[in-house]
PDB file of C-alpha atoms in Angstrom:
ATOM      1  CA  UNK A 508       7.638  14.750 -67.247  1.00 48.00           C
ATOM      2  CA  UNK A 509       9.844  17.694 -68.117  1.00 46.00           C
ATOM      3  CA  UNK A 510      10.832  19.785 -65.105  1.00 43.00           C
ATOM      4  CA  UNK A 511      10.557  23.508 -65.631  1.00 47.00           C
ATOM      5  CA  UNK A 512      13.205  25.811 -64.272  1.00 44.00           C
ATOM      6  CA  UNK A 513      12.364  29.320 -63.089  1.00 44.00           C
ATOM      7  CA  UNK A 514      13.349  32.116 -65.429  1.00 47.00           C
ATOM      8  CA  UNK A 515      16.349  34.242 -64.437  1.00 43.00           C
ATOM      9  CA  UNK A 516      15.356  36.842 -61.848  1.00 44.00           C
ATOM     10  CA  UNK A 517      12.271  34.866 -60.800  1.00 41.00           C
ATOM     11  CA  UNK A 518      11.673  34.535 -57.067  1.00 42.00           C
ATOM     12  CA  UNK A 519       9.572  31.797 -55.557  1.00 41.00           C
ATOM     13  CA  UNK A 520       6.816  33.102 -53.239  1.00 44.00           C
ATOM     14  CA  UNK A 521       8.774  31.950 -50.205  1.00 43.00           C
ATOM     15  CA  UNK A 522      11.994  33.641 -51.321  1.00 45.00           C
ATOM     16  CA  UNK A 523      10.112  36.828 -52.094  1.00 46.00           C
ATOM     17  CA  UNK A 524       8.505  36.713 -48.646  1.00 46.00           C
ATOM     18  CA  UNK A 525      11.910  36.253 -47.002  1.00 45.00           C
ATOM     19  CA  UNK A 526      13.392  39.247 -48.852  1.00 45.00           C
ATOM     20  CA  UNK A 527      10.360  41.366 -47.957  1.00 49.00           C
ATOM     21  CA  UNK A 528      10.699  40.320 -44.326  1.00 49.00           C
ATOM     22  CA  UNK A 529      14.379  41.199 -44.259  1.00 52.00           C
ATOM     23  CA  UNK A 530      13.723  44.630 -45.722  1.00 55.00           C
ATOM     24  CA  UNK A 531      10.907  45.209 -43.224  1.00 54.00           C
ATOM     25  CA  UNK A 532      13.254  44.209 -40.417  1.00 52.00           C
ATOM     26  CA  UNK A 533      15.933  46.600 -41.657  1.00 53.00           C
ATOM     27  CA  UNK A 534      13.486  49.490 -41.994  1.00 57.00           C
ATOM     28  CA  UNK A 535      12.116  48.809 -38.492  1.00 54.00           C
ATOM     29  CA  UNK A 536      15.628  48.797 -37.072  1.00 55.00           C
ATOM     30  CA  UNK A 537      16.503  51.987 -38.952  1.00 57.00           C
ATOM     31  CA  UNK A 538      13.293  53.665 -37.773  1.00 55.00           C
ATOM     32  CA  UNK A 539      14.006  52.801 -34.140  1.00 52.00           C
ATOM     33  CA  UNK A 540      17.498  54.224 -34.380  1.00 52.00           C
ATOM     34  CA  UNK A 541      16.076  57.362 -35.963  1.00 49.00           C
ATOM     35  CA  UNK A 542      13.530  57.739 -33.172  1.00 48.00           C
ATOM     36  CA  UNK A 543      16.226  57.710 -30.529  1.00 45.00           C
ATOM     37  CA  UNK A 544      18.233  60.318 -32.415  1.00 42.00           C
ATOM     38  CA  UNK A 545      15.895  62.588 -34.303  1.00 38.00           C
ATOM     39  CA  UNK A 546      12.912  63.535 -32.099  1.00 38.00           C
ATOM     40  CA  UNK A 547      14.494  66.907 -31.319  1.00 33.00           C
ATOM     41  CA  UNK A 548      14.017  70.400 -30.936  1.00 30.00           C
ATOM     42  CA  UNK A 549      13.538  74.114 -31.910  1.00 28.00           C
ATOM     43  CA  UNK A 550      12.261  77.516 -30.971  1.00 28.00           C
ATOM     44  CA  UNK A 551      12.987  80.981 -32.224  1.00 28.00           C
ATOM     45  CA  UNK A 552      16.494  80.982 -30.722  1.00 29.00           C
ATOM     46  CA  UNK A 553      19.297  78.522 -31.001  1.00 33.00           C
ATOM     47  CA  UNK A 554      19.969  75.857 -28.405  1.00 37.00           C
ATOM     48  CA  UNK A 555      23.442  77.285 -27.904  1.00 35.00           C
ATOM     49  CA  UNK A 556      22.075  80.737 -27.166  1.00 32.00           C
ATOM     50  CA  UNK A 557      19.618  79.271 -24.673  1.00 37.00           C
ATOM     51  CA  UNK A 558      22.354  77.376 -22.906  1.00 38.00           C
ATOM     52  CA  UNK A 559      24.797  80.284 -22.710  1.00 37.00           C
ATOM     53  CA  UNK A 560      22.148  82.616 -21.323  1.00 32.00           C
ATOM     54  CA  UNK A 561      20.839  80.118 -18.780  1.00 33.00           C
ATOM     55  CA  UNK A 562      21.832  80.749 -15.153  1.00 32.00           C
ATOM     56  CA  UNK A 563      24.192  78.266 -13.568  1.00 30.00           C
ATOM     57  CA  UNK A 564      22.501  75.443 -11.730  1.00 29.00           C
ATOM     58  CA  UNK A 565      25.513  73.678 -10.303  1.00 34.00           C
ATOM     59  CA  UNK A 566      24.779  70.612 -12.440  1.00 45.00           C
ATOM     60  CA  UNK A 567      27.618  68.816 -14.167  1.00 54.00           C
ATOM     61  CA  UNK A 568      28.000  67.961 -17.816  1.00 87.00           C
ATOM     62  CA  UNK A 569      27.842  64.643 -19.618  1.00 95.00           C
ATOM     63  CA  UNK A 570      29.008  61.411 -18.026  1.00 96.00           C
ATOM     64  CA  UNK A 571      29.742  58.066 -19.686  1.00 98.00           C
ATOM     65  CA  UNK A 572      26.756  55.744 -19.888  1.00 98.00           C
ATOM     66  CA  UNK A 573      25.588  52.386 -21.231  1.00 98.00           C
ATOM     67  CA  UNK A 574      21.961  51.787 -22.208  1.00 98.00           C
ATOM     68  CA  UNK A 575      19.815  49.115 -23.843  1.00 96.00           C
ATOM     69  CA  UNK A 576      16.480  49.844 -25.543  1.00 94.00           C
ATOM     70  CA  UNK A 577      13.813  47.385 -26.619  1.00 90.00           C
ATOM     71  CA  UNK A 578      10.943  47.855 -29.029  1.00 78.00           C
ATOM     72  CA  UNK A 579       8.425  45.941 -31.098  1.00 71.00           C
ATOM     73  CA  UNK A 580       7.974  47.235 -34.629  1.00 72.00           C
ATOM     74  CA  UNK A 581       5.912  45.515 -37.318  1.00 72.00           C
ATOM     75  CA  UNK A 582       5.691  42.498 -35.053  1.00 76.00           C
ATOM     76  CA  UNK A 583       9.478  42.290 -34.675  1.00 75.00           C
ATOM     77  CA  UNK A 584      11.295  42.604 -31.350  1.00 78.00           C
ATOM     78  CA  UNK A 585      14.440  44.722 -31.552  1.00 81.00           C
ATOM     79  CA  UNK A 586      17.157  45.648 -29.072  1.00 88.00           C
ATOM     80  CA  UNK A 587      19.562  48.568 -29.476  1.00 90.00           C
ATOM     81  CA  UNK A 588      22.602  49.177 -27.308  1.00 94.00           C
ATOM     82  CA  UNK A 589      24.002  52.675 -26.926  1.00 95.00           C
ATOM     83  CA  UNK A 590      27.228  53.642 -25.145  1.00 98.00           C
ATOM     84  CA  UNK A 591      28.900  56.986 -24.503  1.00 98.00           C
ATOM     85  CA  UNK A 592      32.590  57.067 -23.611  1.00 98.00           C
ATOM     86  CA  UNK A 593      34.542  60.211 -22.688  1.00 95.00           C
ATOM     87  CA  UNK A 594      38.309  60.493 -22.293  1.00 92.00           C
ATOM     88  CA  UNK A 595      40.236  62.844 -20.018  1.00 89.00           C
ATOM     89  CA  UNK A 596      40.482  65.504 -22.739  1.00 87.00           C
ATOM     90  CA  UNK A 597      36.743  65.600 -23.340  1.00 86.00           C
ATOM     91  CA  UNK A 598      36.779  63.569 -26.556  1.00 94.00           C
ATOM     92  CA  UNK A 599      33.534  61.612 -26.830  1.00 97.00           C
ATOM     93  CA  UNK A 600      32.517  58.497 -28.729  1.00 98.00           C
ATOM     94  CA  UNK A 601      28.812  57.661 -28.940  1.00 98.00           C
ATOM     95  CA  UNK A 602      27.938  54.263 -30.407  1.00 97.00           C
ATOM     96  CA  UNK A 603      24.661  52.539 -31.225  1.00 93.00           C
ATOM     97  CA  UNK A 604      24.350  48.920 -32.347  1.00 91.00           C
ATOM     98  CA  UNK A 605      21.497  46.557 -33.047  1.00 87.00           C
ATOM     99  CA  UNK A 606      20.640  43.469 -35.051  1.00 80.00           C
ATOM    100  CA  UNK A 607      17.538  41.647 -36.174  1.00 77.00           C
ATOM    101  CA  UNK A 608      17.393  38.408 -38.137  1.00 74.00           C
ATOM    102  CA  UNK A 609      20.149  38.772 -40.749  1.00 75.00           C
ATOM    103  CA  UNK A 610      20.409  42.555 -40.795  1.00 77.00           C
ATOM    104  CA  UNK A 611      21.958  45.033 -38.395  1.00 85.00           C
ATOM    105  CA  UNK A 612      23.237  48.544 -37.940  1.00 86.00           C
ATOM    106  CA  UNK A 613      26.168  50.279 -36.333  1.00 92.00           C
ATOM    107  CA  UNK A 614      26.443  54.030 -35.729  1.00 95.00           C
ATOM    108  CA  UNK A 615      29.367  56.017 -34.337  1.00 98.00           C
ATOM    109  CA  UNK A 616      29.491  59.723 -33.554  1.00 98.00           C
ATOM    110  CA  UNK A 617      32.705  61.410 -32.435  1.00 98.00           C
ATOM    111  CA  UNK A 618      32.672  64.851 -30.855  1.00 98.00           C
ATOM    112  CA  UNK A 619      34.347  67.037 -28.245  1.00 96.00           C
ATOM    113  CA  UNK A 620      32.947  68.996 -25.322  1.00 92.00           C
ATOM    114  CA  UNK A 621      33.920  72.658 -25.167  1.00 87.00           C
ATOM    115  CA  UNK A 622      32.410  74.910 -22.495  1.00 83.00           C
ATOM    116  CA  UNK A 623      29.173  72.965 -22.328  1.00 80.00           C
ATOM    117  CA  UNK A 624      28.854  72.674 -26.074  1.00 90.00           C
ATOM    118  CA  UNK A 625      29.112  69.694 -28.418  1.00 95.00           C
ATOM    119  CA  UNK A 626      31.657  70.154 -31.200  1.00 96.00           C
ATOM    120  CA  UNK A 627      30.980  67.363 -33.734  1.00 97.00           C
ATOM    121  CA  UNK A 628      33.806  65.675 -35.652  1.00 98.00           C
ATOM    122  CA  UNK A 629      32.256  62.787 -37.568  1.00 98.00           C
ATOM    123  CA  UNK A 630      29.274  60.468 -37.853  1.00 98.00           C
ATOM    124  CA  UNK A 631      29.288  57.063 -39.567  1.00 97.00           C
ATOM    125  CA  UNK A 632      26.318  54.772 -40.101  1.00 95.00           C
ATOM    126  CA  UNK A 633      26.864  51.256 -41.441  1.00 93.00           C
ATOM    127  CA  UNK A 634      24.179  48.716 -42.257  1.00 88.00           C
ATOM    128  CA  UNK A 635      25.370  45.136 -41.886  1.00 82.00           C
ATOM    129  CA  UNK A 636      24.271  41.719 -43.078  1.00 78.00           C
ATOM    130  CA  UNK A 637      22.151  41.298 -46.181  1.00 73.00           C
ATOM    131  CA  UNK A 638      21.429  45.013 -46.502  1.00 71.00           C
ATOM    132  CA  UNK A 639      24.645  47.032 -46.411  1.00 80.00           C
ATOM    133  CA  UNK A 640      24.257  50.788 -46.527  1.00 88.00           C
ATOM    134  CA  UNK A 641      26.618  53.493 -45.361  1.00 94.00           C
ATOM    135  CA  UNK A 642      26.264  57.134 -44.411  1.00 95.00           C
ATOM    136  CA  UNK A 643      28.934  59.538 -43.253  1.00 98.00           C
ATOM    137  CA  UNK A 644      29.054  63.148 -42.073  1.00 98.00           C
ATOM    138  CA  UNK A 645      32.379  64.922 -41.516  1.00 98.00           C
ATOM    139  CA  UNK A 646      32.958  68.300 -39.876  1.00 98.00           C
ATOM    140  CA  UNK A 647      36.126  70.399 -40.257  1.00 95.00           C
ATOM    141  CA  UNK A 648      36.895  73.042 -37.650  1.00 90.00           C
ATOM    142  CA  UNK A 649      36.847  76.534 -39.156  1.00 89.00           C
ATOM    143  CA  UNK A 650      35.196  75.366 -42.375  1.00 94.00           C
ATOM    144  CA  UNK A 651      31.757  76.471 -43.561  1.00 94.00           C
ATOM    145  CA  UNK A 652      31.260  73.197 -45.450  1.00 97.00           C
ATOM    146  CA  UNK A 653      30.162  69.814 -44.087  1.00 98.00           C
ATOM    147  CA  UNK A 654      30.886  66.689 -46.155  1.00 98.00           C
ATOM    148  CA  UNK A 655      28.053  64.153 -46.234  1.00 98.00           C
ATOM    149  CA  UNK A 656      27.961  60.706 -47.861  1.00 97.00           C
ATOM    150  CA  UNK A 657      24.473  59.583 -48.893  1.00 96.00           C
ATOM    151  CA  UNK A 658      23.633  56.718 -51.273  1.00 94.00           C
ATOM    152  CA  UNK A 659      27.257  56.462 -52.434  1.00 94.00           C
ATOM    153  CA  UNK A 660      27.430  60.155 -53.356  1.00 97.00           C
ATOM    154  CA  UNK A 661      29.208  62.952 -51.498  1.00 98.00           C
ATOM    155  CA  UNK A 662      27.442  66.257 -50.816  1.00 98.00           C
ATOM    156  CA  UNK A 663      28.800  69.612 -49.616  1.00 98.00           C
ATOM    157  CA  UNK A 664      26.380  70.974 -47.019  1.00 98.00           C
ATOM    158  CA  UNK A 665      26.497  74.471 -45.488  1.00 96.00           C
ATOM    159  CA  UNK A 666      27.456  74.764 -41.841  1.00 93.00           C
ATOM    160  CA  UNK A 667      24.949  77.406 -40.774  1.00 88.00           C
ATOM    161  CA  UNK A 668      26.259  77.626 -37.220  1.00 86.00           C
ATOM    162  CA  UNK A 669      26.639  74.855 -34.642  1.00 90.00           C
ATOM    163  CA  UNK A 670      25.346  72.159 -36.976  1.00 95.00           C
ATOM    164  CA  UNK A 671      25.276  68.684 -35.426  1.00 96.00           C
ATOM    165  CA  UNK A 672      24.908  65.118 -36.667  1.00 96.00           C
ATOM    166  CA  UNK A 673      21.982  62.802 -35.949  1.00 92.00           C
ATOM    167  CA  UNK A 674      23.587  61.300 -32.839  1.00 94.00           C
ATOM    168  CA  UNK A 675      25.461  64.197 -31.260  1.00 95.00           C
ATOM    169  CA  UNK A 676      22.264  66.285 -31.259  1.00 92.00           C
ATOM    170  CA  UNK A 677      20.891  64.086 -28.467  1.00 92.00           C
ATOM    171  CA  UNK A 678      23.895  64.804 -26.262  1.00 96.00           C
ATOM    172  CA  UNK A 679      23.583  68.542 -26.920  1.00 94.00           C
ATOM    173  CA  UNK A 680      19.952  68.246 -25.865  1.00 93.00           C
ATOM    174  CA  UNK A 681      20.999  66.558 -22.621  1.00 96.00           C
ATOM    175  CA  UNK A 682      23.629  69.233 -21.988  1.00 95.00           C
ATOM    176  CA  UNK A 683      21.008  71.941 -22.422  1.00 92.00           C
ATOM    177  CA  UNK A 684      18.614  70.207 -20.047  1.00 95.00           C
ATOM    178  CA  UNK A 685      21.371  69.643 -17.482  1.00 95.00           C
ATOM    179  CA  UNK A 686      22.224  73.356 -17.536  1.00 92.00           C
ATOM    180  CA  UNK A 687      18.696  74.769 -17.225  1.00 91.00           C
ATOM    181  CA  UNK A 688      16.188  74.777 -14.403  1.00 89.00           C
ATOM    182  CA  UNK A 689      13.307  74.771 -15.102  1.00 93.00           C
ATOM    183  CA  UNK A 690      13.483  72.729 -18.277  1.00 94.00           C
ATOM    184  CA  UNK A 691      13.091  74.763 -21.499  1.00 94.00           C
ATOM    185  CA  UNK A 692       9.689  74.862 -23.160  1.00 95.00           C
ATOM    186  CA  UNK A 693      11.378  74.501 -26.572  1.00 94.00           C
ATOM    187  CA  UNK A 694      14.845  73.920 -28.010  1.00 89.00           C
ATOM    188  CA  UNK A 695      16.426  74.162 -31.445  1.00 84.00           C
ATOM    189  CA  UNK A 696      18.990  71.972 -33.174  1.00 89.00           C
ATOM    190  CA  UNK A 697      20.370  72.147 -36.690  1.00 93.00           C
ATOM    191  CA  UNK A 698      21.324  68.742 -38.066  1.00 94.00           C
ATOM    192  CA  UNK A 699      23.275  67.627 -41.138  1.00 96.00           C
ATOM    193  CA  UNK A 700      21.565  64.492 -42.432  1.00 92.00           C
ATOM    194  CA  UNK A 701      21.930  62.980 -45.891  1.00 94.00           C
ATOM    195  CA  UNK A 702      21.596  65.643 -48.575  1.00 96.00           C
ATOM    196  CA  UNK A 703      20.154  68.342 -46.307  1.00 95.00           C
ATOM    197  CA  UNK A 704      20.655  70.485 -43.246  1.00 96.00           C
ATOM    198  CA  UNK A 705      17.482  70.365 -41.169  1.00 91.00           C
ATOM    199  CA  UNK A 706      15.996  71.986 -38.084  1.00 91.00           C
ATOM    200  CA  UNK A 707      14.135  69.929 -35.483  1.00 86.00           C
ATOM    201  CA  UNK A 708      11.513  71.343 -33.131  1.00 83.00           C
ATOM    202  CA  UNK A 709      10.524  69.800 -29.825  1.00 87.00           C
ATOM    203  CA  UNK A 710       8.041  71.281 -27.352  1.00 92.00           C
ATOM    204  CA  UNK A 711       7.599  70.393 -23.694  1.00 96.00           C
ATOM    205  CA  UNK A 712       4.195  68.740 -23.176  1.00 96.00           C
ATOM    206  CA  UNK A 713       4.355  67.967 -19.460  1.00 97.00           C
ATOM    207  CA  UNK A 714       5.515  65.549 -16.789  1.00 98.00           C
ATOM    208  CA  UNK A 715       4.770  61.838 -16.481  1.00 98.00           C
ATOM    209  CA  UNK A 716       5.797  59.060 -14.113  1.00 98.00           C
ATOM    210  CA  UNK A 717       6.773  55.906 -16.009  1.00 98.00           C
ATOM    211  CA  UNK A 718       7.219  52.304 -14.944  1.00 98.00           C
ATOM    212  CA  UNK A 719      10.476  50.760 -16.196  1.00 97.00           C
ATOM    213  CA  UNK A 720      12.348  47.496 -15.520  1.00 97.00           C
ATOM    214  CA  UNK A 721      14.569  49.608 -13.232  1.00 97.00           C
ATOM    215  CA  UNK A 722      11.578  50.927 -11.279  1.00 96.00           C
ATOM    216  CA  UNK A 723       9.371  54.010 -11.521  1.00 97.00           C
ATOM    217  CA  UNK A 724      10.910  57.281 -12.673  1.00 98.00           C
ATOM    218  CA  UNK A 725       9.668  60.832 -13.194  1.00 98.00           C
ATOM    219  CA  UNK A 726      10.049  62.059 -16.768  1.00 98.00           C
ATOM    220  CA  UNK A 727       9.535  65.091 -18.972  1.00 98.00           C
ATOM    221  CA  UNK A 728       7.521  64.497 -22.143  1.00 97.00           C
ATOM    222  CA  UNK A 729       8.631  66.332 -25.292  1.00 95.00           C
ATOM    223  CA  UNK A 730       6.903  66.209 -28.671  1.00 92.00           C
ATOM    224  CA  UNK A 731       8.432  66.946 -32.035  1.00 87.00           C
ATOM    225  CA  UNK A 732       6.638  69.772 -33.814  1.00 83.00           C
ATOM    226  CA  UNK A 733       5.664  69.104 -37.445  1.00 77.00           C
ATOM    227  CA  UNK A 734       3.787  70.854 -40.244  1.00 67.00           C
ATOM    228  CA  UNK A 735       1.417  67.896 -40.529  1.00 71.00           C
ATOM    229  CA  UNK A 736      -0.665  65.847 -38.099  1.00 74.00           C
ATOM    230  CA  UNK A 737      -0.041  62.653 -40.058  1.00 79.00           C
ATOM    231  CA  UNK A 738       2.998  61.773 -37.935  1.00 85.00           C
ATOM    232  CA  UNK A 739       3.547  61.892 -34.172  1.00 88.00           C
ATOM    233  CA  UNK A 740       6.935  61.603 -32.448  1.00 89.00           C
ATOM    234  CA  UNK A 741       7.378  61.874 -28.685  1.00 93.00           C
ATOM    235  CA  UNK A 742      10.155  61.178 -26.208  1.00 94.00           C
ATOM    236  CA  UNK A 743      10.384  60.959 -22.440  1.00 98.00           C
ATOM    237  CA  UNK A 744      13.585  61.957 -20.572  1.00 98.00           C
ATOM    238  CA  UNK A 745      14.397  61.329 -16.901  1.00 98.00           C
ATOM    239  CA  UNK A 746      15.894  64.271 -14.937  1.00 97.00           C
ATOM    240  CA  UNK A 747      17.063  61.938 -12.133  1.00 97.00           C
ATOM    241  CA  UNK A 748      18.977  59.894 -14.706  1.00 98.00           C
ATOM    242  CA  UNK A 749      20.781  62.877 -16.272  1.00 98.00           C
ATOM    243  CA  UNK A 750      18.009  63.204 -18.873  1.00 98.00           C
ATOM    244  CA  UNK A 751      18.571  59.841 -20.512  1.00 98.00           C
ATOM    245  CA  UNK A 752      15.840  59.011 -23.023  1.00 96.00           C
ATOM    246  CA  UNK A 753      13.522  56.530 -21.274  1.00 97.00           C
ATOM    247  CA  UNK A 754      10.883  56.072 -23.957  1.00 96.00           C
ATOM    248  CA  UNK A 755      10.133  57.092 -27.552  1.00 93.00           C
ATOM    249  CA  UNK A 756       6.900  56.798 -29.508  1.00 91.00           C
ATOM    250  CA  UNK A 757       6.364  57.220 -33.237  1.00 88.00           C
ATOM    251  CA  UNK A 758       3.037  56.893 -35.067  1.00 87.00           C
ATOM    252  CA  UNK A 759       2.838  57.102 -38.851  1.00 85.00           C
ATOM    253  CA  UNK A 760       0.221  55.801 -41.296  1.00 82.00           C
ATOM    254  CA  UNK A 761      -1.537  54.002 -38.469  1.00 82.00           C
ATOM    255  CA  UNK A 762       1.599  52.111 -37.436  1.00 84.00           C
ATOM    256  CA  UNK A 763       3.130  52.521 -33.986  1.00 84.00           C
ATOM    257  CA  UNK A 764       6.748  52.019 -32.996  1.00 86.00           C
ATOM    258  CA  UNK A 765       7.603  52.283 -29.298  1.00 88.00           C
ATOM    259  CA  UNK A 766      11.056  52.012 -27.733  1.00 90.00           C
ATOM    260  CA  UNK A 767      11.677  51.589 -24.010  1.00 95.00           C
ATOM    261  CA  UNK A 768      14.797  51.749 -21.868  1.00 97.00           C
ATOM    262  CA  UNK A 769      15.348  48.357 -20.215  1.00 97.00           C
ATOM    263  CA  UNK A 770      18.863  48.739 -18.795  1.00 97.00           C
ATOM    264  CA  UNK A 771      21.113  51.698 -17.969  1.00 98.00           C
ATOM    265  CA  UNK A 772      24.289  52.662 -16.146  1.00 98.00           C
ATOM    266  CA  UNK A 773      25.696  56.163 -15.712  1.00 98.00           C
ATOM    267  CA  UNK A 774      29.405  56.486 -14.992  1.00 97.00           C
ATOM    268  CA  UNK A 775      29.459  52.766 -14.176  1.00 97.00           C
ATOM    269  CA  UNK A 776      26.617  53.025 -11.646  1.00 97.00           C
ATOM    270  CA  UNK A 777      23.204  51.388 -12.250  1.00 98.00           C
ATOM    271  CA  UNK A 778      20.525  54.061 -12.510  1.00 98.00           C
ATOM    272  CA  UNK A 779      18.735  52.441  -9.555  1.00 95.00           C
ATOM    273  CA  UNK A 780      21.679  53.569  -7.394  1.00 96.00           C
ATOM    274  CA  UNK A 781      22.656  56.714  -9.282  1.00 96.00           C
ATOM    275  CA  UNK A 782      22.403  60.099  -7.581  1.00 92.00           C
ATOM    276  CA  UNK A 783      22.281  63.044 -10.001  1.00 86.00           C
ATOM    277  CA  UNK A 784      24.743  65.855  -9.274  1.00 75.00           C
TER     278      UNK A 784
END
């Protein structure tokens, strides 16, 4: 009997299922990373203005940390590791890495700390494995233009005033929270992402005590404000742990993605032993 060969470009059902699974894994990993970076903040005034006008609280600024987050998205278990390093001159490097099956991601944000303010330098996102995608955002001091690489094309974005990248915005949020007591009801961040410069709005919902692998911890719950009710994004930060993100929740089209902090050290000290300044 003559054996038929598949036509060029034809995928067997199994191969098609594997490709679909890999893409689902990549999108889940990308979504988790986005949750940890993008559930942020706005009000009628800028975050910088809020911080500069806030009375001193005696709290210190950012400290190096190492964290690991775990989530289950679309039935897939994912772990992301995030580390912040700071040198003696205040130059910071924030990294985030994760992998799932045969795909992965790596993100690096470089910025400086000047008088309690994040000054971004660059952001690079690199997909690894079977799905390789790259994004970049570059800031030039004194320039009104931000260079952004998105889908292999460079864009010139306007720097409208203290514009951040997707990762450094989280550290600016933590700086604002560390400098204000009580915690702000709302904050604002302007972020260069892809082809656009966007504002993010987050409102304080309340307080909640969470159970974590490191023990119970008191948290503040913030919710991202949107024009539609079709999506919900929330994050919980722990004041006793220098406002590290402890949990994120995203619901869209009936699908839920939840990320939880499972391990953390601040300045080389486990959070179970850490005493906030």
